[in-house]
Amino acid sequence: MAFSVFLLLLSAVAVLGQIPRLAAQCPGYRATNIVQGDSSLVADLILIGNCSLHSKDVEKLRLLVEYQTDTRLHVLIADAGNDVYQVQEHVLPRPKSQNIDAKGAALKFSFTENPFTFNVTRASTGEVLFDTSDSPLNFETQYIRLRTSLPQNPNLYGLGEHSDSFRLPTDDYTRTLWNAESPFIPNRANLYGSHPVYFEHRGDSGTHGVFLLNSDGMDILIDKTESGQQYLEYNAVGGVFDFYFLAGPEPASVSKQYAEVVGLPAMMPYWTFGFHQCKYGWQTIDHVAQVIANYSAADIPLETVWGDIDYMNSKRIFTTDPSRYPLDKVRALVDSLHKNNQHYVQILDPGVNRINNYGTYTRGAEKGAFLRAADGSYYRGLQWPGEVVWPDWFAPNTQDWWNNEIHTFYDPSTGIDVDGLWVDMDEASNMCPDTTCLTSASSITPLGWTPRRPPPRPRGRQALAPRQSSPPPTDSKLGLPNRDLFNPTYRIASHRGALSSYTLYTNITNADGTHQYDTHNLYGNMMATATRRALLARHPAKRPFVLTRSTFAGGGRAAAHWFGDNASTWDHYRTAIRQMLAFAAVHATPMVGSDVCGFNGNAEEHMCARWTMLGAFQPFFRNHADVSAPDQELYRWPVVADVARRAMDVRYRLLDYLYTAVWRASVEGAAAVSPLWFWYPGDAATWGVETQWVLGDGLLVSPVVDDDSQTVSYYLPKDVWYDFWTGERVVSKGEIKTVEGVGWGDIPVHIKGGSILPMRVKSANTTAELRTQNFVITVAPGTDGIAKGELYLDDGESLDVGDEKSEISFTWDGQGFQAKGAFGYDTDVVVERVVVLGDGASRTKEGPWGLREGFDFHL
Ligand SMILES: *[C@@H]1O[C@H](CO)[C@@H](O)[C@H](O)[C@H]1NC(C)=O
Ligand SMILES: *[C@@H]1O[C@H](CO)[C@@H](O)[C@H](O)[C@H]1NC(C)=O
Ligand SMILES: *[C@@H]1O[C@H](CO)[C@@H](O)[C@H](O)[C@H]1NC(C)=O
Ligand SMILES: *[C@@H]1O[C@H](CO)[C@@H](O)[C@H](O)[C@H]1NC(C)=O
Ligand SMILES: *[C@@H]1O[C@H](CO)[C@@H](O)[C@H](O)[C@H]1NC(C)=O
Ligand SMILES: CC(=O)N[C@H]1CO[C@H](CO)[C@@H](O)[C@@H]1O
């Protein structure tokens, strides 16, 4: 409490002390030495007059404009000296420019010289997509600002991670990007991840994307000026303006173009699409065994069991509690899971307990793997085990140390043979809220948390590696010197308070010479990436599975993501849908989902039933709850158990359809889950829909969303649809349909006319067993009578399947069905039948047809 009052006072002083100058009065920069090439433009930008809104103006900037591809325009405004921090290439590798001729590009860059402002227009229509002419930019040592005008009430999506509406508010709205542990995922707040990309949708005239590659803390303001002009304004505490403009114009193309910039999402192992159960608070391994047995007894398929921090000895990573989770028992449990084709995943946190005789700490300390305080000692803070140090993912030996810890602890012959890893608290979350608990780590009770036992005290002298030799000097984009990295004058609106509160001090220098101030938002991605690499080192040929709480742009390359510590409320049940839409369609992270039934608080039976069915149609499907929440395994209520059996049945039958959609995302960035407006861009009624989603290319899911309700009103765009459950054909003129009496296990799902859906004939208890089931293929002809779809098959677990994969495309032309493509995956599984839906009775053609070659027939 006292601490927050102190903060409030501090910010009041900061506001009073501020020079009351307006950005609009700043003179900005003028462009000189302009060199225009066929596919690029460079210029110097020289400060016209000082403005110093929050820090010192940078005198000389450099503009680089590149026509990188037909649809991608790169605009970089950096300091001429190249000192200002830019995200390291190895953290986010930049796409190569194809240097296309500006004349043929879909986007056009134009600018004024004095003051320098620019706009980006769509070449085909002349429409202005981005326009800074109303306000010259600011580029200071600790504050950069750039504003674009926008059309009134634009349709903007993205700028995650947040829990606000999927289509962003356009009045008095601030999106703060600063990764933070965010219990209860509050609205209008920065959450666990930062994705400075938005898509703007303008109906029939197209959709485009704007990505600002900047990892510094920032506020993005979306509002109207006094005269009513709509704008979006970036206010960051550092970094450069590194923009990628993506032309679309189809919404789905923007997803792909964005993935080309930040990287294609990782393909996931087949088993990860099965159902996962987790719980913080499973006190003993025997309890876990009971959960597994009870799932089996309830006849609810359980694919993967998770271990939250309960398994650890005093919450130390890479340890097991000798009495509650003795290693031999954990090994036996994992063995028996594997024998049943089930899987096991464990959690890891970044904080390493700083005590002697703890190998993970001493080995890391010897290798110089941890972040350092000003005096060169390892920087300390507070996390689950008590006093901790944190890995410095930029230090040269950290990956080795991490590989070795993972290799040893998860050694199949002596340790725990996990199938995947879960990284949590990687914002990084520090339970020490301020500067005071460093010296008294054992005596403080961090706000909002109650450690389960007093944190152990460090004993004796600590192993300390010599400080790394100083990082390479100058011109390496490490960050300007002489900044106040602890208390910048411009304060972003983080809901956790100052930049450093509840996380690592932002004035910490990373091993490569950069600072947490600039790299904070990358911590989670780097931990997830390091963990993925460690899993690859452990099993080079196997597709790794990592789940991470904290993300940054491009995070899908390394990991799956869940939406953090939500609550067991109807509100968060609804929130889960829009978060899934944002991550899968806008943030290039397809393997996502909420904690089914909610993380915190008491899951109510009917809500849990609905959420389970919803979860069956989200890519990542895990039930998880907090230690303080009552048990919420799906077998615990009769209603939920019934619904769960039904949910698993449909989920597993559709599993290959989902697998194919996520594979598509991994090879070309297509959205595995998308909003309705991706499919009906011209239909304004779809633009704000955030309680329905399209799974893959052809399934529209429209769950009941009101509290305790059995009624749902959903929108069916103008098209032909088929009820997924009955096959009934529904022609919509673009109507809101209201359905009453929707049972707790019912969920309206429609097949979009024009799609072909491959499904397994039968569900199974495990995904391994599922893979032996045959297929049934459902054809849903569109208004034009034709349809198409696809099926991807591989072994489900190899990192590189080479040619041993099948990419089968299905087409229906009104009379003939055809399956063709590549058939490299060897399988005995067959297509048992093909069902063509229609008006009235559907038509069925009985197979079987093998899946080692194409086939066709007429009906
Ligand atoms: C800005 O102020 C600095 C001193 O603080 C001065 O050296 C510089 O010439 C000024 N630049 C302009 C463009 O006025
Ligand atoms: C874009 O900027 C250029 C340079 O200021 C200007 O000539 C042009 O009219 C602008 N385009 C639009 C559509 O506003
Ligand atoms: C498992 O089921 C048994 C029998 O119903 C019950 O006594 C036990 O509490 C359950 N345990 C767990 C962890 O669900
Ligand atoms: C960061 O700033 C704090 C507060 O001024 C100070 O106590 C600490 O020593 C600084 N740390 C580093 C690494 O400079
Ligand atoms: C799971 O196994 C049980 C017991 O063998 C069986 O009764 C049940 O039908 C199986 N469920 C599925 C979905 O295959
Ligand atoms: C709403 C809710 O229950 N939020 C919880 C989210 O998770 C954190 C734990 O990380 C809890 O402390 C919150 O209570």
Short mmCIF file of N, CA and C in Angstrom, two decimals, residues 146-224:
data_model
loop_
_atom_site.label_atom_id
_atom_site.label_comp_id
_atom_site.label_asym_id
_atom_site.label_seq_id
_atom_site.Cartn_x
_atom_site.Cartn_y
_atom_site.Cartn_z
N LEU A 146 5.21 9.21 -32.73
CA LEU A 146 4.79 9.36 -34.11
C LEU A 146 3.30 9.13 -34.18
N ARG A 147 2.63 10.00 -34.92
CA ARG A 147 1.17 9.92 -34.98
C ARG A 147 0.72 9.75 -36.44
N THR A 148 -0.23 8.86 -36.63
CA THR A 148 -0.85 8.75 -37.95
C THR A 148 -2.32 9.13 -37.84
N SER A 149 -2.80 9.85 -38.84
CA SER A 149 -4.25 10.08 -38.92
C SER A 149 -4.90 8.83 -39.46
N LEU A 150 -6.12 8.64 -39.08
CA LEU A 150 -6.87 7.47 -39.55
C LEU A 150 -8.28 7.91 -39.92
N PRO A 151 -8.97 7.08 -40.69
CA PRO A 151 -10.37 7.39 -40.94
C PRO A 151 -11.16 7.37 -39.63
N GLN A 152 -12.30 8.00 -39.60
CA GLN A 152 -13.13 7.99 -38.40
C GLN A 152 -13.47 6.56 -38.00
N ASN A 153 -13.46 6.28 -36.72
CA ASN A 153 -13.84 4.98 -36.18
C ASN A 153 -13.33 3.80 -37.00
N PRO A 154 -12.05 3.72 -37.13
CA PRO A 154 -11.48 2.64 -37.96
C PRO A 154 -11.68 1.28 -37.30
N ASN A 155 -11.62 0.25 -38.12
CA ASN A 155 -11.66 -1.12 -37.60
C ASN A 155 -10.23 -1.58 -37.38
N LEU A 156 -9.80 -1.49 -36.13
CA LEU A 156 -8.42 -1.84 -35.79
C LEU A 156 -8.42 -3.09 -34.91
N TYR A 157 -7.46 -3.95 -35.17
CA TYR A 157 -7.36 -5.21 -34.41
C TYR A 157 -5.89 -5.45 -34.08
N GLY A 158 -5.64 -6.08 -32.95
CA GLY A 158 -4.26 -6.45 -32.63
C GLY A 158 -3.74 -5.65 -31.45
N LEU A 159 -2.44 -5.27 -31.54
CA LEU A 159 -1.76 -4.54 -30.46
C LEU A 159 -1.87 -5.27 -29.12
N GLY A 160 -1.79 -6.62 -29.19
CA GLY A 160 -1.89 -7.41 -27.97
C GLY A 160 -0.62 -7.33 -27.16
N GLU A 161 -0.66 -7.88 -26.01
CA GLU A 161 -1.72 -8.74 -25.50
C GLU A 161 -2.64 -7.94 -24.61
N HIS A 162 -3.92 -8.10 -24.82
CA HIS A 162 -4.88 -7.38 -24.01
C HIS A 162 -6.14 -8.23 -23.88
N SER A 163 -7.02 -7.78 -23.00
CA SER A 163 -8.27 -8.53 -22.82
C SER A 163 -9.46 -7.67 -23.24
N ASP A 164 -9.18 -6.62 -24.05
CA ASP A 164 -10.25 -5.72 -24.47
C ASP A 164 -10.95 -6.27 -25.70
N SER A 165 -11.86 -5.46 -26.25
CA SER A 165 -12.61 -5.94 -27.40
C SER A 165 -11.65 -6.29 -28.53
N PHE A 166 -12.06 -7.25 -29.36
CA PHE A 166 -11.21 -7.67 -30.47
C PHE A 166 -11.03 -6.50 -31.44
N ARG A 167 -12.15 -5.88 -31.83
CA ARG A 167 -12.04 -4.62 -32.59
C ARG A 167 -11.80 -3.53 -31.55
N LEU A 168 -10.68 -2.85 -31.68
CA LEU A 168 -10.25 -1.96 -30.59
C LEU A 168 -11.14 -0.73 -30.49
N PRO A 169 -11.30 -0.23 -29.26
CA PRO A 169 -12.00 1.05 -29.08
C PRO A 169 -11.23 2.15 -29.82
N THR A 170 -11.92 3.19 -30.23
CA THR A 170 -11.25 4.24 -31.00
C THR A 170 -11.28 5.60 -30.31
N ASP A 171 -11.85 5.67 -29.12
CA ASP A 171 -11.88 6.91 -28.35
C ASP A 171 -11.13 6.72 -27.05
N ASP A 172 -10.23 7.63 -26.76
CA ASP A 172 -9.59 7.67 -25.46
C ASP A 172 -9.09 6.29 -25.02
N TYR A 173 -8.43 5.63 -25.94
CA TYR A 173 -8.00 4.27 -25.68
C TYR A 173 -6.48 4.21 -25.72
N THR A 174 -5.89 3.61 -24.72
CA THR A 174 -4.44 3.45 -24.65
C THR A 174 -4.08 1.98 -24.60
N ARG A 175 -3.23 1.55 -25.50
CA ARG A 175 -2.68 0.21 -25.41
C ARG A 175 -1.24 0.35 -24.92
N THR A 176 -0.98 -0.13 -23.74
CA THR A 176 0.37 -0.10 -23.22
C THR A 176 1.02 -1.45 -23.47
N LEU A 177 2.23 -1.41 -23.97
CA LEU A 177 2.96 -2.66 -24.22
C LEU A 177 4.15 -2.73 -23.27
N TRP A 178 4.02 -3.58 -22.29
CA TRP A 178 5.09 -3.79 -21.31
C TRP A 178 4.74 -5.09 -20.60
N ASN A 179 5.49 -6.14 -20.90
CA ASN A 179 5.11 -7.46 -20.42
C ASN A 179 5.08 -7.51 -18.90
N ALA A 180 3.97 -8.01 -18.39
CA ALA A 180 3.79 -8.00 -16.94
C ALA A 180 2.91 -9.15 -16.50
N GLU A 181 3.31 -9.76 -15.39
CA GLU A 181 2.40 -10.72 -14.77
C GLU A 181 1.12 -9.96 -14.45
N SER A 182 -0.01 -10.50 -14.86
CA SER A 182 -1.25 -9.73 -14.79
C SER A 182 -2.40 -10.59 -14.31
N PRO A 183 -2.39 -10.91 -13.02
CA PRO A 183 -3.47 -11.71 -12.48
C PRO A 183 -4.83 -11.10 -12.84
N PHE A 184 -5.74 -11.92 -13.18
CA PHE A 184 -7.10 -11.51 -13.53
C PHE A 184 -7.20 -10.77 -14.85
N ILE A 185 -6.12 -10.84 -15.63
CA ILE A 185 -6.09 -10.20 -16.95
C ILE A 185 -7.01 -8.98 -17.05
N PRO A 186 -6.66 -7.92 -16.31
CA PRO A 186 -7.52 -6.73 -16.29
C PRO A 186 -7.72 -6.12 -17.68
N ASN A 187 -8.84 -5.47 -17.86
CA ASN A 187 -9.09 -4.76 -19.12
C ASN A 187 -8.24 -3.49 -19.14
N ARG A 188 -8.05 -2.98 -20.33
CA ARG A 188 -7.32 -1.73 -20.54
C ARG A 188 -5.97 -1.73 -19.83
N ALA A 189 -5.28 -2.83 -19.93
CA ALA A 189 -4.00 -2.95 -19.24
C ALA A 189 -3.02 -3.73 -20.10
N ASN A 190 -1.74 -3.47 -19.87
CA ASN A 190 -0.72 -4.31 -20.48
C ASN A 190 -0.78 -5.68 -19.80
N LEU A 191 -0.65 -6.73 -20.60
CA LEU A 191 -0.67 -8.07 -20.03
C LEU A 191 0.70 -8.74 -20.25
N TYR A 192 0.69 -10.03 -20.50
CA TYR A 192 1.94 -10.81 -20.49
C TYR A 192 2.83 -10.63 -21.73
N GLY A 193 2.22 -10.20 -22.83
CA GLY A 193 2.98 -10.16 -24.07
C GLY A 193 2.86 -8.82 -24.77
N SER A 194 3.75 -8.59 -25.75
CA SER A 194 3.73 -7.33 -26.51
C SER A 194 3.81 -7.63 -27.99
N HIS A 195 2.81 -7.15 -28.71
CA HIS A 195 2.72 -7.39 -30.15
C HIS A 195 2.34 -6.08 -30.84
N PRO A 196 3.36 -5.26 -31.15
CA PRO A 196 3.06 -3.94 -31.71
C PRO A 196 2.64 -4.00 -33.19
N VAL A 197 1.62 -4.76 -33.47
CA VAL A 197 1.13 -4.85 -34.85
C VAL A 197 -0.38 -4.68 -34.83
N TYR A 198 -0.89 -3.90 -35.78
CA TYR A 198 -2.34 -3.85 -35.93
C TYR A 198 -2.74 -4.12 -37.37
N PHE A 199 -3.91 -4.66 -37.52
CA PHE A 199 -4.52 -4.80 -38.84
C PHE A 199 -5.63 -3.75 -38.89
N GLU A 200 -5.72 -3.06 -40.00
CA GLU A 200 -6.84 -2.14 -40.17
C GLU A 200 -7.67 -2.63 -41.34
N HIS A 201 -8.95 -2.78 -41.08
CA HIS A 201 -9.85 -3.33 -42.08
C HIS A 201 -10.78 -2.25 -42.61
N ARG A 202 -10.81 -2.11 -43.92
CA ARG A 202 -11.64 -1.06 -44.51
C ARG A 202 -12.67 -1.64 -45.47
N GLY A 203 -13.24 -2.74 -45.06
CA GLY A 203 -14.32 -3.31 -45.86
C GLY A 203 -13.83 -3.74 -47.23
N ASP A 204 -14.64 -3.48 -48.25
CA ASP A 204 -14.31 -3.94 -49.59
C ASP A 204 -13.01 -3.34 -50.13
N SER A 205 -12.61 -2.19 -49.58
CA SER A 205 -11.41 -1.61 -50.16
C SER A 205 -10.13 -2.22 -49.60
N GLY A 206 -10.26 -3.13 -48.66
CA GLY A 206 -9.07 -3.90 -48.28
C GLY A 206 -8.67 -3.78 -46.82
N THR A 207 -7.71 -4.62 -46.48
CA THR A 207 -7.16 -4.68 -45.13
C THR A 207 -5.66 -4.51 -45.26
N HIS A 208 -5.06 -3.81 -44.33
CA HIS A 208 -3.60 -3.72 -44.33
C HIS A 208 -3.10 -3.88 -42.90
N GLY A 209 -1.80 -4.08 -42.77
CA GLY A 209 -1.22 -4.26 -41.45
C GLY A 209 -0.08 -3.29 -41.24
N VAL A 210 0.14 -2.90 -40.00
CA VAL A 210 1.25 -2.02 -39.66
C VAL A 210 1.96 -2.62 -38.45
N PHE A 211 3.21 -2.99 -38.65
CA PHE A 211 4.01 -3.58 -37.58
C PHE A 211 5.14 -2.61 -37.23
N LEU A 212 5.22 -2.24 -35.97
CA LEU A 212 6.32 -1.41 -35.49
C LEU A 212 7.28 -2.33 -34.73
N LEU A 213 8.42 -2.60 -35.35
CA LEU A 213 9.37 -3.51 -34.71
C LEU A 213 10.16 -2.71 -33.66
N ASN A 214 9.62 -2.70 -32.47
CA ASN A 214 10.21 -1.94 -31.37
C ASN A 214 9.81 -2.66 -30.09
N SER A 215 10.80 -2.99 -29.26
CA SER A 215 10.48 -3.75 -28.05
C SER A 215 10.46 -2.89 -26.80
N ASP A 216 10.68 -1.60 -26.94
CA ASP A 216 10.68 -0.74 -25.75
C ASP A 216 9.26 -0.59 -25.21
N GLY A 217 9.17 -0.18 -23.98
CA GLY A 217 7.87 0.07 -23.39
C GLY A 217 7.17 1.19 -24.15
N MET A 218 5.89 1.02 -24.40
CA MET A 218 5.21 2.08 -25.14
C MET A 218 3.72 2.16 -24.79
N ASP A 219 3.19 3.36 -25.04
CA ASP A 219 1.75 3.57 -25.02
C ASP A 219 1.33 3.86 -26.45
N ILE A 220 0.32 3.17 -26.91
CA ILE A 220 -0.22 3.47 -28.22
C ILE A 220 -1.60 4.09 -27.97
N LEU A 221 -1.73 5.35 -28.33
CA LEU A 221 -2.99 6.05 -28.06
C LEU A 221 -3.87 6.01 -29.31
N ILE A 222 -5.10 5.67 -29.10
CA ILE A 222 -6.07 5.70 -30.20
C ILE A 222 -7.18 6.64 -29.75
N ASP A 223 -7.32 7.72 -30.47
CA ASP A 223 -8.23 8.76 -29.98
C ASP A 223 -8.56 9.72 -31.12
N LYS A 224 -9.30 10.76 -30.78
CA LYS A 224 -9.61 11.82 -31.75
C LYS A 224 -9.05 13.13 -31.21
#
